JSON list of C-alpha atoms and ligand atoms in Angstrom, two decimals:
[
{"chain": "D", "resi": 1, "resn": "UNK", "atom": "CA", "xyz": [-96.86, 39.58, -82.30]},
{"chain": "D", "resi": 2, "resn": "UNK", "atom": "CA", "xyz": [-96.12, 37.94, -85.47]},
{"chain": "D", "resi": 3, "resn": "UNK", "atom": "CA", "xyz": [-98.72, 36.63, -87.62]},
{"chain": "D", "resi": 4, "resn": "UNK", "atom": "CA", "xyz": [-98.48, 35.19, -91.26]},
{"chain": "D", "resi": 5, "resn": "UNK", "atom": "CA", "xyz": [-100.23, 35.99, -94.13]},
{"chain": "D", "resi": 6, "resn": "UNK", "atom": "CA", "xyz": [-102.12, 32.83, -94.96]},
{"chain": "D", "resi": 7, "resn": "UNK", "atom": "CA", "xyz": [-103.35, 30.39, -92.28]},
{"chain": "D", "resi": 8, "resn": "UNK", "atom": "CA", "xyz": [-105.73, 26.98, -92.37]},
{"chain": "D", "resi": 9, "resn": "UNK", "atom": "CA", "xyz": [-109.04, 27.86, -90.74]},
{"chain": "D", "resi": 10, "resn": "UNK", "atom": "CA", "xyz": [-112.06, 26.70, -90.31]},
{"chain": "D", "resi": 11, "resn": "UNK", "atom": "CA", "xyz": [-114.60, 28.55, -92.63]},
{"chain": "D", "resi": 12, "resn": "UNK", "atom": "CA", "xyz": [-119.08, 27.98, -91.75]},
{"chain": "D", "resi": 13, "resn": "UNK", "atom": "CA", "xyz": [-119.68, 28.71, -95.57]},
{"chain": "D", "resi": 14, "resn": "UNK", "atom": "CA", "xyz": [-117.69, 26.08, -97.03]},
{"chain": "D", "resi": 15, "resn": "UNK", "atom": "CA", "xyz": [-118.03, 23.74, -93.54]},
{"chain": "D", "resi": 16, "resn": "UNK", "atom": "CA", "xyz": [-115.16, 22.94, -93.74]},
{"chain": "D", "resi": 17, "resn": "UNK", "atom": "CA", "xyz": [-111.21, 23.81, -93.54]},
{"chain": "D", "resi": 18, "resn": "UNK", "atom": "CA", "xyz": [-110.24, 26.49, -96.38]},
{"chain": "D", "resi": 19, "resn": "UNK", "atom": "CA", "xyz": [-106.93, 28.72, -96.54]},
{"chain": "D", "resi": 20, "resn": "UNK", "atom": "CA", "xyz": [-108.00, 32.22, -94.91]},
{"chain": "D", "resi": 21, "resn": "UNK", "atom": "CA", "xyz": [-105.90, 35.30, -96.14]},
{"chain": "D", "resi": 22, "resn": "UNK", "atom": "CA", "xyz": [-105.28, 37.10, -92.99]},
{"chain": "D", "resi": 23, "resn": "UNK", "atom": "CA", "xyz": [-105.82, 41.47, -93.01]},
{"chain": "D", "resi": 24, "resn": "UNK", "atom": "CA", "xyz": [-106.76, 43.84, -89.93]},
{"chain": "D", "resi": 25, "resn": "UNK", "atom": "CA", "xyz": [-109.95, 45.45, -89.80]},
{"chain": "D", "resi": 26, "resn": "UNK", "atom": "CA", "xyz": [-109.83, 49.21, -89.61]},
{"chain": "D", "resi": 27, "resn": "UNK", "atom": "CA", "xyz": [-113.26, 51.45, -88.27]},
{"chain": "D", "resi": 28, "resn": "UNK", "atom": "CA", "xyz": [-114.86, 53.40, -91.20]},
{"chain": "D", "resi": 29, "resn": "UNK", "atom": "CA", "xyz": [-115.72, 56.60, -91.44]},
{"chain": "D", "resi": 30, "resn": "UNK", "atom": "CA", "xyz": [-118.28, 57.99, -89.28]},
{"chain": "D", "resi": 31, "resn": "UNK", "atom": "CA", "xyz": [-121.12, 59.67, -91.02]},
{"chain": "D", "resi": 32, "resn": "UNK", "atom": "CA", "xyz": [-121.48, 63.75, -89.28]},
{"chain": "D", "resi": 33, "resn": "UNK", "atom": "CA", "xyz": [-125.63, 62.93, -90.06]},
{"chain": "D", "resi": 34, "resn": "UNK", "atom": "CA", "xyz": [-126.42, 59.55, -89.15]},
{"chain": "D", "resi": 35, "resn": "UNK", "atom": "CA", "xyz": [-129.16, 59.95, -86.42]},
{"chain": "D", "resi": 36, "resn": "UNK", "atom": "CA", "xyz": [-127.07, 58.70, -82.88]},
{"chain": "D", "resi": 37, "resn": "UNK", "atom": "CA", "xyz": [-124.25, 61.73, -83.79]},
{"chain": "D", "resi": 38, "resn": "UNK", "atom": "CA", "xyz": [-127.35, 64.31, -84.84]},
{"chain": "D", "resi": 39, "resn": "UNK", "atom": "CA", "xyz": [-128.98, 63.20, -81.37]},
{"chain": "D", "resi": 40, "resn": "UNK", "atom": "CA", "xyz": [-125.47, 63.37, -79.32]},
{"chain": "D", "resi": 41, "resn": "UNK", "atom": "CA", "xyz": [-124.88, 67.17, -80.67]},
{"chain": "D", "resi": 42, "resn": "UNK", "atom": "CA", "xyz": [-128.22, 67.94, -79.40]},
{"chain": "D", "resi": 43, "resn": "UNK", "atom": "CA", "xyz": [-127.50, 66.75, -76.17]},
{"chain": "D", "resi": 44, "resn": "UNK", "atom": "CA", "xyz": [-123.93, 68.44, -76.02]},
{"chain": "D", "resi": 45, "resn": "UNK", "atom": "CA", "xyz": [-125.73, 71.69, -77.07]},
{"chain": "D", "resi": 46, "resn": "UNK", "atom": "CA", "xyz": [-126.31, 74.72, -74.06]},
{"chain": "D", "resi": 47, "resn": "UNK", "atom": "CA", "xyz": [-124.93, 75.09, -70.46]},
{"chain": "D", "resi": 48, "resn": "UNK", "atom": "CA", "xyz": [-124.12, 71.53, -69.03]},
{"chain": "D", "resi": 49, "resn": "UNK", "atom": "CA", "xyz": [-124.23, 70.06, -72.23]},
{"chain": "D", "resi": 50, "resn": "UNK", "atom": "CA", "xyz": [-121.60, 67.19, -71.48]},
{"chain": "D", "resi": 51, "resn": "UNK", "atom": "CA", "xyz": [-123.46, 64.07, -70.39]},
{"chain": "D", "resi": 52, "resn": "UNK", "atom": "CA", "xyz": [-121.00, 61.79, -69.41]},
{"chain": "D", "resi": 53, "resn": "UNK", "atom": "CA", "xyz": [-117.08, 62.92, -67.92]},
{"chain": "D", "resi": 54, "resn": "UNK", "atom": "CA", "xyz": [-114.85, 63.25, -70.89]},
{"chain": "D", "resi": 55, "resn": "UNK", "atom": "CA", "xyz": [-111.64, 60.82, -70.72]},
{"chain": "D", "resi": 56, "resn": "UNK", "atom": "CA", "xyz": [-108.82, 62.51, -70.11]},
{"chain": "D", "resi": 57, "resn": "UNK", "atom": "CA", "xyz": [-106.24, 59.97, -70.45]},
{"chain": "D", "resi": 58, "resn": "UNK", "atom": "CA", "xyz": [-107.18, 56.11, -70.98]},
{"chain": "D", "resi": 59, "resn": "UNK", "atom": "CA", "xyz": [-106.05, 53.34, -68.15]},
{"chain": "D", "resi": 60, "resn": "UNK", "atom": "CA", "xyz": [-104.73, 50.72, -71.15]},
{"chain": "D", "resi": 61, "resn": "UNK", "atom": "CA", "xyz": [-101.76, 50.89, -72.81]},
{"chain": "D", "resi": 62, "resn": "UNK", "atom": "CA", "xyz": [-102.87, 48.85, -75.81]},
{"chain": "D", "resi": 63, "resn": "UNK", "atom": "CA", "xyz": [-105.80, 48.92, -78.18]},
{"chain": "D", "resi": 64, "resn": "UNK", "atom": "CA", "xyz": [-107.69, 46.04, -79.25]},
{"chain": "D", "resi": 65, "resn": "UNK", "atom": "CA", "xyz": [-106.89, 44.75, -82.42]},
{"chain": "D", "resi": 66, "resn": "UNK", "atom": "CA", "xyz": [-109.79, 43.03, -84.92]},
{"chain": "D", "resi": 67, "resn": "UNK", "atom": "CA", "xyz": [-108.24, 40.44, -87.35]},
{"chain": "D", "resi": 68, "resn": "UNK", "atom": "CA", "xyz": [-110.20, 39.76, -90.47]},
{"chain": "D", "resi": 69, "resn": "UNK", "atom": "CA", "xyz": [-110.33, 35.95, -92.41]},
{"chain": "D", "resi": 70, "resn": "UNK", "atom": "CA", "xyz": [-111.06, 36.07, -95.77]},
{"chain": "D", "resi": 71, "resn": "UNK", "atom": "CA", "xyz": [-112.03, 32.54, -97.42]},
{"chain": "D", "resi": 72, "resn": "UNK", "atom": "CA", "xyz": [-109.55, 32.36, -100.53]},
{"chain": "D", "resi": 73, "resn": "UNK", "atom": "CA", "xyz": [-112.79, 30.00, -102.10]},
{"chain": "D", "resi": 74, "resn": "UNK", "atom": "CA", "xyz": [-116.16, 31.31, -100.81]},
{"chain": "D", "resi": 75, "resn": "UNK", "atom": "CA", "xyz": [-114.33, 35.43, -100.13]},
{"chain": "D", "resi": 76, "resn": "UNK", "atom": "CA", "xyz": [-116.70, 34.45, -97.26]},
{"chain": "D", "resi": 77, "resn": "UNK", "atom": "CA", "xyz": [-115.08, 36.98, -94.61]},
{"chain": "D", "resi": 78, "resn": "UNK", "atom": "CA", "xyz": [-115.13, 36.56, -90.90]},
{"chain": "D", "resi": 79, "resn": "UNK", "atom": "CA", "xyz": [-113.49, 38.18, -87.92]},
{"chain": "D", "resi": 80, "resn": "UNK", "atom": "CA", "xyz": [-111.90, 37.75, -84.71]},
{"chain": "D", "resi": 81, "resn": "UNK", "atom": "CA", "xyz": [-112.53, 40.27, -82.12]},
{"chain": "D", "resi": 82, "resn": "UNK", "atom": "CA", "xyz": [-110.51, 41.21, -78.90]},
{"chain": "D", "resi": 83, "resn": "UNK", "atom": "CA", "xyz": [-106.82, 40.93, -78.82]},
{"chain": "D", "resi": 84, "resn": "UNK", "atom": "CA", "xyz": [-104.90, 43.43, -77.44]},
{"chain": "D", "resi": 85, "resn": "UNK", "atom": "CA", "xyz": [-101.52, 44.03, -78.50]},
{"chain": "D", "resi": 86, "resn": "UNK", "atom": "CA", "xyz": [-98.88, 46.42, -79.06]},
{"chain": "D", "resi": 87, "resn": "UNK", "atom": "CA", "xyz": [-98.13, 45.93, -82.24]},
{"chain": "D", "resi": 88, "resn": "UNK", "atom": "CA", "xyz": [-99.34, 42.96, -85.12]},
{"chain": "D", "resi": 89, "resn": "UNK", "atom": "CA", "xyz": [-96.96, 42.32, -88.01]},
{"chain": "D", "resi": 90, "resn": "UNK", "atom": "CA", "xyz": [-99.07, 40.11, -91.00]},
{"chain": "D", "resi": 91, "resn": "UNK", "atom": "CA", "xyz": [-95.81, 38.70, -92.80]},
{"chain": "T", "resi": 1, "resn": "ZN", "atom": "ZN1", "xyz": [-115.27, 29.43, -97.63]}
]
């Protein structure tokens, strides 16, 4: 899918209709101490320490991809969730 760089959109800071740069959002890095990994390395420790079957090979073919709006006035920056393609080209 094609997408362009800029697009018209509807922005709740401003209320109103702004220009919107459009980007993709990308995961960040996940901390090795933050408390739910610390508590999921406990669990994985000892004889049966796997909780849940481990996926072997995913069913989809496509990952969901997040686009991010960013409010050229306000920087106000919001983001649309759940499309799944094969590939995104912001031109
Ligand atoms: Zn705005």
């Amino acid at each position: 899918m094609k997408m362009q760089k800029e697009m018209k959109k509807y922005c709740p800071k401003c209320k109103k209709h702004e220009i919107h740069g459009v980007g993709i959002y990308k995961k960040g890095k996940d901390r090795k101490a933050a408390e739910g990994a610390r508590r999921h390395a406990e669990d994985k420790k000892g004889y049966g320490g796997q909780k849940f079957p481990e996926l072997k090979r995913t069913a989809k073919t496509t990952k969901k991809i997040t686009l991010r709006y960013t409010c050229k006035t306000c920087k106000r920056q919001t983001m649309k969730e759940g499309m799944r393609l094969r590939k995104l080209e912001i031109q």
